[in-house]
mmCIF file of N, CA and C in Angstrom:
data_model
loop_
_atom_site.group_PDB
_atom_site.id
_atom_site.type_symbol
_atom_site.label_atom_id
_atom_site.label_comp_id
_atom_site.label_asym_id
_atom_site.label_seq_id
_atom_site.Cartn_x
_atom_site.Cartn_y
_atom_site.Cartn_z
ATOM 1 N N MET A 24 175.604 122.511 24.023
ATOM 2 C CA MET A 24 175.608 123.614 23.083
ATOM 3 C C MET A 24 176.970 123.820 22.517
ATOM 4 N N THR A 25 177.083 124.254 21.290
ATOM 5 C CA THR A 25 178.367 124.575 20.679
ATOM 6 C C THR A 25 178.838 125.965 21.165
ATOM 7 N N LEU A 26 180.061 126.285 20.963
ATOM 8 C CA LEU A 26 180.599 127.617 21.399
ATOM 9 C C LEU A 26 179.850 128.733 20.713
ATOM 10 N N ASP A 27 179.572 128.584 19.471
ATOM 11 C CA ASP A 27 178.837 129.709 18.780
ATOM 12 C C ASP A 27 177.389 129.823 19.303
ATOM 13 N N GLN A 28 176.775 128.740 19.684
ATOM 14 C CA GLN A 28 175.450 128.745 20.255
ATOM 15 C C GLN A 28 175.446 129.390 21.623
ATOM 16 N N ILE A 29 176.478 129.077 22.431
ATOM 17 C CA ILE A 29 176.567 129.739 23.734
ATOM 18 C C ILE A 29 176.715 131.220 23.578
ATOM 19 N N LEU A 30 177.649 131.625 22.656
ATOM 20 C CA LEU A 30 177.817 133.075 22.425
ATOM 21 C C LEU A 30 176.558 133.780 21.973
ATOM 22 N N GLU A 31 175.906 133.172 21.018
ATOM 23 C CA GLU A 31 174.638 133.756 20.462
ATOM 24 C C GLU A 31 173.554 133.770 21.516
ATOM 25 N N THR A 32 173.402 132.734 22.327
ATOM 26 C CA THR A 32 172.425 132.714 23.408
ATOM 27 C C THR A 32 172.684 133.811 24.466
ATOM 28 N N ALA A 33 173.985 133.962 24.766
ATOM 29 C CA ALA A 33 174.386 134.986 25.706
ATOM 30 C C ALA A 33 174.143 136.418 25.184
ATOM 31 N N ARG A 34 174.447 136.614 23.906
ATOM 32 C CA ARG A 34 174.201 137.922 23.298
ATOM 33 C C ARG A 34 172.685 138.212 23.245
ATOM 34 N N GLN A 35 171.903 137.248 22.941
ATOM 35 C CA GLN A 35 170.441 137.492 22.843
ATOM 36 C C GLN A 35 169.883 137.729 24.235
ATOM 37 N N ALA A 36 170.337 136.964 25.203
ATOM 38 C CA ALA A 36 169.895 137.221 26.566
ATOM 39 C C ALA A 36 170.278 138.617 27.030
ATOM 40 N N GLY A 37 171.441 139.056 26.696
ATOM 41 C CA GLY A 37 171.936 140.391 27.036
ATOM 42 C C GLY A 37 171.056 141.468 26.355
ATOM 43 N N MET A 38 170.817 141.291 25.071
ATOM 44 C CA MET A 38 169.993 142.311 24.357
ATOM 45 C C MET A 38 168.588 142.358 24.926
ATOM 46 N N ASN A 39 168.013 141.201 25.210
ATOM 47 C CA ASN A 39 166.654 141.196 25.796
ATOM 48 C C ASN A 39 166.649 141.880 27.163
ATOM 49 N N ALA A 40 167.601 141.568 28.001
ATOM 50 C CA ALA A 40 167.701 142.170 29.326
ATOM 51 C C ALA A 40 167.864 143.686 29.240
ATOM 52 N N GLY A 41 168.753 144.176 28.367
ATOM 53 C CA GLY A 41 168.987 145.598 28.255
ATOM 54 C C GLY A 41 167.786 146.324 27.677
ATOM 55 N N ALA A 42 167.190 145.749 26.667
ATOM 56 C CA ALA A 42 166.016 146.332 25.982
ATOM 57 C C ALA A 42 164.814 146.420 26.934
ATOM 58 N N ASN A 43 164.668 145.422 27.808
ATOM 59 C CA ASN A 43 163.506 145.328 28.648
ATOM 60 C C ASN A 43 163.645 146.066 29.997
ATOM 61 N N HIS A 44 164.902 146.507 30.236
ATOM 62 C CA HIS A 44 165.141 147.234 31.527
ATOM 63 C C HIS A 44 164.711 148.704 31.376
ATOM 64 N N ASN A 45 164.048 149.237 32.402
ATOM 65 C CA ASN A 45 163.620 150.635 32.419
ATOM 66 C C ASN A 45 164.533 151.377 33.418
ATOM 67 N N PRO A 46 165.494 152.125 32.843
ATOM 68 C CA PRO A 46 166.406 152.910 33.684
ATOM 69 C C PRO A 46 165.648 153.963 34.483
ATOM 70 N N THR A 47 166.251 154.329 35.620
ATOM 71 C CA THR A 47 165.731 155.431 36.450
ATOM 72 C C THR A 47 166.193 156.737 35.804
ATOM 73 N N PRO A 48 165.215 157.578 35.336
ATOM 74 C CA PRO A 48 165.667 158.872 34.756
ATOM 75 C C PRO A 48 166.334 159.763 35.831
ATOM 76 N N VAL A 49 167.210 160.635 35.372
ATOM 77 C CA VAL A 49 167.854 161.599 36.259
ATOM 78 C C VAL A 49 167.738 163.013 35.716
ATOM 79 N N VAL A 50 167.819 163.937 36.658
ATOM 80 C CA VAL A 50 167.867 165.376 36.320
ATOM 81 C C VAL A 50 169.197 165.919 36.768
ATOM 82 N N PHE A 51 169.943 166.511 35.829
ATOM 83 C CA PHE A 51 171.184 167.166 36.190
ATOM 84 C C PHE A 51 170.991 168.656 36.310
ATOM 85 N N GLY A 52 171.621 169.252 37.301
ATOM 86 C CA GLY A 52 171.465 170.701 37.392
ATOM 87 C C GLY A 52 172.471 171.233 38.406
ATOM 88 N N THR A 53 172.285 172.463 38.806
ATOM 89 C CA THR A 53 173.148 173.126 39.769
ATOM 90 C C THR A 53 172.497 173.023 41.153
ATOM 91 N N ALA A 54 173.314 172.670 42.153
ATOM 92 C CA ALA A 54 172.770 172.572 43.550
ATOM 93 C C ALA A 54 172.477 173.978 44.067
ATOM 94 N N LYS A 55 171.484 174.055 44.935
ATOM 95 C CA LYS A 55 171.092 175.341 45.561
ATOM 96 C C LYS A 55 172.262 175.963 46.306
ATOM 97 N N ASN A 56 173.026 175.085 47.013
ATOM 98 C CA ASN A 56 174.267 175.529 47.643
ATOM 99 C C ASN A 56 175.201 174.358 47.690
ATOM 100 N N ILE A 57 176.448 174.572 48.097
ATOM 101 C CA ILE A 57 177.473 173.533 48.007
ATOM 102 C C ILE A 57 177.172 172.308 48.826
ATOM 103 N N LEU A 58 176.373 172.411 49.882
ATOM 104 C CA LEU A 58 176.033 171.236 50.701
ATOM 105 C C LEU A 58 174.584 170.736 50.501
ATOM 106 N N SER A 59 173.963 171.216 49.460
ATOM 107 C CA SER A 59 172.551 170.889 49.212
ATOM 108 C C SER A 59 172.382 169.695 48.199
ATOM 109 N N ASN A 60 171.377 168.908 48.417
ATOM 110 C CA ASN A 60 170.980 167.898 47.421
ATOM 111 C C ASN A 60 169.853 168.438 46.559
ATOM 112 N N GLU A 61 169.454 169.635 46.772
ATOM 113 C CA GLU A 61 168.292 170.242 45.998
ATOM 114 C C GLU A 61 168.844 170.941 44.782
ATOM 115 N N ILE A 62 168.099 170.809 43.679
ATOM 116 C CA ILE A 62 168.509 171.483 42.436
ATOM 117 C C ILE A 62 167.914 172.912 42.393
ATOM 118 N N ASP A 63 168.727 173.820 41.912
ATOM 119 C CA ASP A 63 168.327 175.185 41.722
ATOM 120 C C ASP A 63 167.715 175.240 40.318
ATOM 121 N N TYR A 64 166.360 175.237 40.250
ATOM 122 C CA TYR A 64 165.670 175.240 38.970
ATOM 123 C C TYR A 64 165.708 176.575 38.254
ATOM 124 N N THR A 65 166.263 177.593 38.824
ATOM 125 C CA THR A 65 166.426 178.842 38.123
ATOM 126 C C THR A 65 167.629 178.765 37.199
ATOM 127 N N GLN A 66 168.479 177.729 37.382
ATOM 128 C CA GLN A 66 169.590 177.477 36.517
ATOM 129 C C GLN A 66 169.238 176.390 35.484
ATOM 130 N N PRO A 67 170.041 176.244 34.440
ATOM 131 C CA PRO A 67 169.754 175.251 33.407
ATOM 132 C C PRO A 67 169.778 173.875 34.065
ATOM 133 N N THR A 68 168.839 173.056 33.572
ATOM 134 C CA THR A 68 168.735 171.622 34.015
ATOM 135 C C THR A 68 168.640 170.719 32.822
ATOM 136 N N TYR A 69 169.023 169.503 32.986
ATOM 137 C CA TYR A 69 169.026 168.532 31.890
ATOM 138 C C TYR A 69 168.358 167.241 32.381
ATOM 139 N N TYR A 70 167.488 166.722 31.609
ATOM 140 C CA TYR A 70 166.768 165.485 31.903
ATOM 141 C C TYR A 70 167.349 164.350 31.046
ATOM 142 N N GLU A 71 167.680 163.304 31.661
ATOM 143 C CA GLU A 71 168.217 162.117 30.907
ATOM 144 C C GLU A 71 167.369 160.944 31.216
ATOM 145 N N GLU A 72 166.539 160.506 30.228
ATOM 146 C CA GLU A 72 165.630 159.422 30.519
ATOM 147 C C GLU A 72 166.314 158.060 30.572
ATOM 148 N N GLU A 73 167.550 157.936 30.023
ATOM 149 C CA GLU A 73 168.262 156.654 30.064
ATOM 150 C C GLU A 73 169.110 156.518 31.356
ATOM 151 N N GLY A 74 168.969 157.444 32.292
ATOM 152 C CA GLY A 74 169.666 157.321 33.574
ATOM 153 C C GLY A 74 171.116 157.734 33.548
ATOM 154 N N LEU A 75 171.795 157.221 34.518
ATOM 155 C CA LEU A 75 173.215 157.564 34.658
ATOM 156 C C LEU A 75 174.044 156.954 33.563
ATOM 157 N N CYS A 76 175.235 157.548 33.296
ATOM 158 C CA CYS A 76 176.166 157.041 32.278
ATOM 159 C C CYS A 76 177.143 156.092 33.007
ATOM 160 N N GLY A 77 177.553 155.060 32.199
ATOM 161 C CA GLY A 77 178.501 154.163 32.751
ATOM 162 C C GLY A 77 178.946 153.087 31.774
ATOM 163 N N PHE A 78 179.623 152.103 32.302
ATOM 164 C CA PHE A 78 180.205 151.036 31.531
ATOM 165 C C PHE A 78 179.840 149.692 32.143
ATOM 166 N N ALA A 79 179.905 148.686 31.342
ATOM 167 C CA ALA A 79 179.671 147.317 31.819
ATOM 168 C C ALA A 79 180.475 146.339 30.990
ATOM 169 N N TRP A 80 180.890 145.295 31.599
ATOM 170 C CA TRP A 80 181.637 144.206 30.839
ATOM 171 C C TRP A 80 181.422 142.912 31.512
ATOM 172 N N VAL A 81 181.764 141.855 30.854
ATOM 173 C CA VAL A 81 181.746 140.525 31.447
ATOM 174 C C VAL A 81 183.196 140.043 31.543
ATOM 175 N N LYS A 82 183.522 139.575 32.718
ATOM 176 C CA LYS A 82 184.843 139.029 32.955
ATOM 177 C C LYS A 82 184.811 137.499 33.022
ATOM 178 N N ILE A 83 185.636 136.852 32.217
ATOM 179 C CA ILE A 83 185.688 135.400 32.252
ATOM 180 C C ILE A 83 187.018 135.101 32.971
ATOM 181 N N SER A 84 186.926 134.294 33.978
ATOM 182 C CA SER A 84 188.142 133.949 34.779
ATOM 183 C C SER A 84 188.189 132.461 35.097
ATOM 184 N N PRO A 85 189.275 131.810 34.778
ATOM 185 C CA PRO A 85 190.532 132.342 34.249
ATOM 186 C C PRO A 85 190.448 132.553 32.739
ATOM 187 N N ALA A 86 191.405 133.277 32.182
ATOM 188 C CA ALA A 86 191.440 133.688 30.762
ATOM 189 C C ALA A 86 192.049 132.588 29.924
ATOM 190 N N ARG A 87 191.410 131.394 29.982
ATOM 191 C CA ARG A 87 191.884 130.297 29.155
ATOM 192 C C ARG A 87 190.692 129.362 28.899
ATOM 193 N N GLY A 88 190.925 128.432 28.121
ATOM 194 C CA GLY A 88 189.858 127.421 27.789
ATOM 195 C C GLY A 88 189.334 127.630 26.403
ATOM 196 N N LYS A 89 188.495 126.688 25.972
ATOM 197 C CA LYS A 89 187.993 126.675 24.620
ATOM 198 C C LYS A 89 187.175 127.926 24.273
ATOM 199 N N PHE A 90 186.327 128.382 25.204
ATOM 200 C CA PHE A 90 185.467 129.509 24.897
ATOM 201 C C PHE A 90 186.294 130.753 24.740
ATOM 202 N N VAL A 91 187.297 131.027 25.617
ATOM 203 C CA VAL A 91 188.195 132.246 25.481
ATOM 204 C C VAL A 91 188.932 132.143 24.201
ATOM 205 N N ASN A 92 189.463 130.960 23.843
ATOM 206 C CA ASN A 92 190.152 130.834 22.549
ATOM 207 C C ASN A 92 189.287 131.082 21.410
ATOM 208 N N TYR A 93 188.017 130.688 21.494
ATOM 209 C CA TYR A 93 187.036 130.999 20.465
ATOM 210 C C TYR A 93 186.783 132.507 20.331
ATOM 211 N N LEU A 94 186.608 133.163 21.431
ATOM 212 C CA LEU A 94 186.474 134.614 21.445
ATOM 213 C C LEU A 94 187.643 135.316 20.798
ATOM 214 N N LYS A 95 188.865 134.899 21.165
ATOM 215 C CA LYS A 95 190.105 135.463 20.618
ATOM 216 C C LYS A 95 190.117 135.304 19.106
ATOM 217 N N LYS A 96 189.719 134.114 18.667
ATOM 218 C CA LYS A 96 189.708 133.822 17.189
ATOM 219 C C LYS A 96 188.763 134.800 16.461
ATOM 220 N N LEU A 97 187.594 135.114 17.143
ATOM 221 C CA LEU A 97 186.636 136.026 16.567
ATOM 222 C C LEU A 97 186.957 137.504 16.734
ATOM 223 N N GLY A 98 188.006 137.795 17.552
ATOM 224 C CA GLY A 98 188.369 139.188 17.829
ATOM 225 C C GLY A 98 187.480 139.830 18.820
ATOM 226 N N ILE A 99 186.847 139.047 19.688
ATOM 227 C CA ILE A 99 185.936 139.596 20.698
ATOM 228 C C ILE A 99 186.627 139.545 22.039
ATOM 229 N N GLY A 100 186.627 140.732 22.684
ATOM 230 C CA GLY A 100 187.219 140.802 24.069
ATOM 231 C C GLY A 100 188.708 140.987 24.069
ATOM 232 N N ARG A 101 189.212 141.033 25.264
ATOM 233 C CA ARG A 101 190.694 141.225 25.472
ATOM 234 C C ARG A 101 191.088 140.739 26.853
ATOM 235 N N ARG A 102 192.277 140.449 27.003
ATOM 236 C CA ARG A 102 192.871 140.009 28.258
ATOM 237 C C ARG A 102 192.846 141.241 29.248
ATOM 238 N N SER A 103 192.423 141.019 30.431
ATOM 239 C CA SER A 103 192.260 142.056 31.429
ATOM 240 C C SER A 103 193.595 142.345 32.137
ATOM 241 N N TYR A 104 193.774 143.569 32.506
ATOM 242 C CA TYR A 104 195.037 143.906 33.302
ATOM 243 C C TYR A 104 194.901 143.354 34.697
ATOM 244 N N GLN A 105 193.692 143.152 35.188
ATOM 245 C CA GLN A 105 193.501 142.613 36.539
ATOM 246 C C GLN A 105 193.336 141.076 36.510
ATOM 247 N N GLY A 106 193.562 140.474 35.400
ATOM 248 C CA GLY A 106 193.382 139.040 35.265
ATOM 249 C C GLY A 106 192.075 138.657 34.647
ATOM 250 N N GLY A 107 191.972 137.588 33.990
ATOM 251 C CA GLY A 107 190.762 137.211 33.301
ATOM 252 C C GLY A 107 190.659 137.761 31.912
ATOM 253 N N TYR A 108 189.555 137.575 31.272
ATOM 254 C CA TYR A 108 189.291 137.958 29.908
ATOM 255 C C TYR A 108 188.001 138.807 29.876
ATOM 256 N N ASP A 109 188.102 140.032 29.384
ATOM 257 C CA ASP A 109 186.964 140.957 29.405
ATOM 258 C C ASP A 109 186.276 141.100 28.095
ATOM 259 N N ILE A 110 184.990 141.117 28.114
ATOM 260 C CA ILE A 110 184.084 141.390 26.967
ATOM 261 C C ILE A 110 183.310 142.664 27.311
ATOM 262 N N TRP A 111 183.687 143.784 26.685
ATOM 263 C CA TRP A 111 183.027 145.043 26.985
ATOM 264 C C TRP A 111 181.687 145.179 26.267
ATOM 265 N N ILE A 112 180.719 145.764 26.920
ATOM 266 C CA ILE A 112 179.391 145.889 26.375
ATOM 267 C C ILE A 112 179.292 147.230 25.686
ATOM 268 N N SER A 113 179.080 147.226 24.395
ATOM 269 C CA SER A 113 179.011 148.491 23.568
ATOM 270 C C SER A 113 177.577 148.819 23.251
ATOM 271 N N GLU A 114 176.634 147.966 23.496
ATOM 272 C CA GLU A 114 175.209 148.211 23.174
ATOM 273 C C GLU A 114 174.648 149.173 24.200
ATOM 274 N N PHE A 115 173.563 149.859 23.868
ATOM 275 C CA PHE A 115 172.760 150.703 24.665
ATOM 276 C C PHE A 115 173.434 152.037 25.048
ATOM 277 N N GLY A 116 174.225 152.577 24.126
ATOM 278 C CA GLY A 116 174.823 153.883 24.334
ATOM 279 C C GLY A 116 175.590 154.001 25.630
ATOM 280 N N GLN A 117 175.236 155.043 26.410
ATOM 281 C CA GLN A 117 175.880 155.263 27.700
ATOM 282 C C GLN A 117 175.068 154.879 28.888
ATOM 283 N N SER A 118 173.923 154.199 28.665
ATOM 284 C CA SER A 118 173.029 153.831 29.772
ATOM 285 C C SER A 118 173.645 152.796 30.670
ATOM 286 N N TYR A 119 174.041 153.196 31.852
ATOM 287 C CA TYR A 119 174.701 152.337 32.829
ATOM 288 C C TYR A 119 173.791 151.165 33.217
ATOM 289 N N GLU A 120 172.506 151.432 33.477
ATOM 290 C CA GLU A 120 171.644 150.392 33.921
ATOM 291 C C GLU A 120 171.326 149.337 32.861
ATOM 292 N N ARG A 121 171.160 149.812 31.639
ATOM 293 C CA ARG A 121 170.917 148.858 30.514
ATOM 294 C C ARG A 121 172.104 147.986 30.235
ATOM 295 N N LYS A 122 173.343 148.588 30.253
ATOM 296 C CA LYS A 122 174.552 147.879 30.064
ATOM 297 C C LYS A 122 174.781 146.826 31.152
ATOM 298 N N ALA A 123 174.519 147.267 32.393
ATOM 299 C CA ALA A 123 174.652 146.316 33.502
ATOM 300 C C ALA A 123 173.692 145.145 33.410
ATOM 301 N N ALA A 124 172.430 145.372 33.010
ATOM 302 C CA ALA A 124 171.412 144.364 32.819
ATOM 303 C C ALA A 124 171.957 143.371 31.738
ATOM 304 N N TYR A 125 172.471 143.891 30.661
ATOM 305 C CA TYR A 125 173.032 143.064 29.556
ATOM 306 C C TYR A 125 174.168 142.207 30.106
ATOM 307 N N ALA A 126 175.102 142.795 30.866
ATOM 308 C CA ALA A 126 176.250 141.986 31.361
ATOM 309 C C ALA A 126 175.722 140.930 32.348
ATOM 310 N N ASP A 127 174.787 141.183 33.152
ATOM 311 C CA ASP A 127 174.217 140.174 34.131
ATOM 312 C C ASP A 127 173.682 139.032 33.343
ATOM 313 N N ALA A 128 172.873 139.296 32.334
ATOM 314 C CA ALA A 128 172.233 138.193 31.565
ATOM 315 C C ALA A 128 173.278 137.422 30.770
ATOM 316 N N PHE A 129 174.194 138.086 30.198
ATOM 317 C CA PHE A 129 175.281 137.431 29.434
ATOM 318 C C PHE A 129 176.078 136.530 30.277
ATOM 319 N N ALA A 130 176.513 137.015 31.439
ATOM 320 C CA ALA A 130 177.290 136.205 32.361
ATOM 321 C C ALA A 130 176.538 135.009 32.871
ATOM 322 N N LYS A 131 175.228 135.224 33.105
ATOM 323 C CA LYS A 131 174.389 134.102 33.646
ATOM 324 C C LYS A 131 174.396 132.985 32.590
ATOM 325 N N VAL A 132 174.243 133.250 31.302
ATOM 326 C CA VAL A 132 174.241 132.247 30.306
ATOM 327 C C VAL A 132 175.596 131.528 30.270
ATOM 328 N N LEU A 133 176.696 132.254 30.389
ATOM 329 C CA LEU A 133 178.014 131.625 30.357
ATOM 330 C C LEU A 133 178.145 130.640 31.526
ATOM 331 N N ASN A 134 177.749 131.116 32.714
ATOM 332 C CA ASN A 134 177.828 130.282 33.997
ATOM 333 C C ASN A 134 176.985 129.020 33.776
ATOM 334 N N GLU A 135 175.810 129.177 33.242
ATOM 335 C CA GLU A 135 174.944 128.018 33.050
ATOM 336 C C GLU A 135 175.541 126.990 32.126
ATOM 337 N N ASN A 136 176.535 127.395 31.342
ATOM 338 C CA ASN A 136 177.190 126.516 30.368
ATOM 339 C C ASN A 136 178.642 126.179 30.804
ATOM 340 N N GLY A 137 178.927 126.320 32.107
ATOM 341 C CA GLY A 137 180.173 125.898 32.695
ATOM 342 C C GLY A 137 181.336 126.852 32.430
ATOM 343 N N ILE A 138 181.057 128.082 32.032
ATOM 344 C CA ILE A 138 182.093 129.102 31.853
ATOM 345 C C ILE A 138 182.015 130.074 33.042
ATOM 346 N N LYS A 139 183.023 130.174 33.822
ATOM 347 C CA LYS A 139 183.050 131.016 34.968
ATOM 348 C C LYS A 139 183.090 132.484 34.594
ATOM 349 N N ALA A 140 182.033 133.206 34.758
ATOM 350 C CA ALA A 140 181.974 134.625 34.274
ATOM 351 C C ALA A 140 181.245 135.508 35.315
ATOM 352 N N TYR A 141 181.664 136.764 35.316
ATOM 353 C CA TYR A 141 181.109 137.746 36.273
ATOM 354 C C TYR A 141 180.672 138.970 35.504
ATOM 355 N N ALA A 142 179.544 139.514 35.919
ATOM 356 C CA ALA A 142 179.143 140.846 35.371
ATOM 357 C C ALA A 142 179.850 141.928 36.124
ATOM 358 N N MET A 143 180.448 142.882 35.412
ATOM 359 C CA MET A 143 181.171 143.966 36.024
ATOM 360 C C MET A 143 180.590 145.286 35.469
ATOM 361 N N SER A 144 180.640 146.317 36.315
ATOM 362 C CA SER A 144 180.101 147.619 35.808
ATOM 363 C C SER A 144 180.663 148.750 36.698
ATOM 364 N N ARG A 145 180.629 149.951 36.109
ATOM 365 C CA ARG A 145 180.999 151.146 36.907
ATOM 366 C C ARG A 145 180.365 152.355 36.308
ATOM 367 N N LEU A 146 180.121 153.362 37.163
ATOM 368 C CA LEU A 146 179.588 154.630 36.691
ATOM 369 C C LEU A 146 180.686 155.452 36.003
ATOM 370 N N ASP A 147 180.254 156.301 35.112
ATOM 371 C CA ASP A 147 181.230 157.223 34.474
ATOM 372 C C ASP A 147 181.292 158.525 35.222
#
């Protein structure tokens, strides 16, 4: 595969994974007391069907090689402070689970094509 085919295949795999993932909905509210896991439903509550908020990215390590140079030429990603080259996932709003699914699928395609990549994520 050419570099542009690898990138497009990875993007498509990520979009499919994110779109087909069903996040666990969450209810945000006030706890009944400071040590409780129970929500006080007499106070305002908020339902979020897309689940928890968070971030995801794909880390390519090491930050060199033809594919990283290709990404730099396209203006995709940036060198990571922790080493490697990061591609941040901007699709799927703030949905942590959808972004993480995208990153997993994207990294898998890169690895299948000889590019050492890792899916990374964190909650907001």
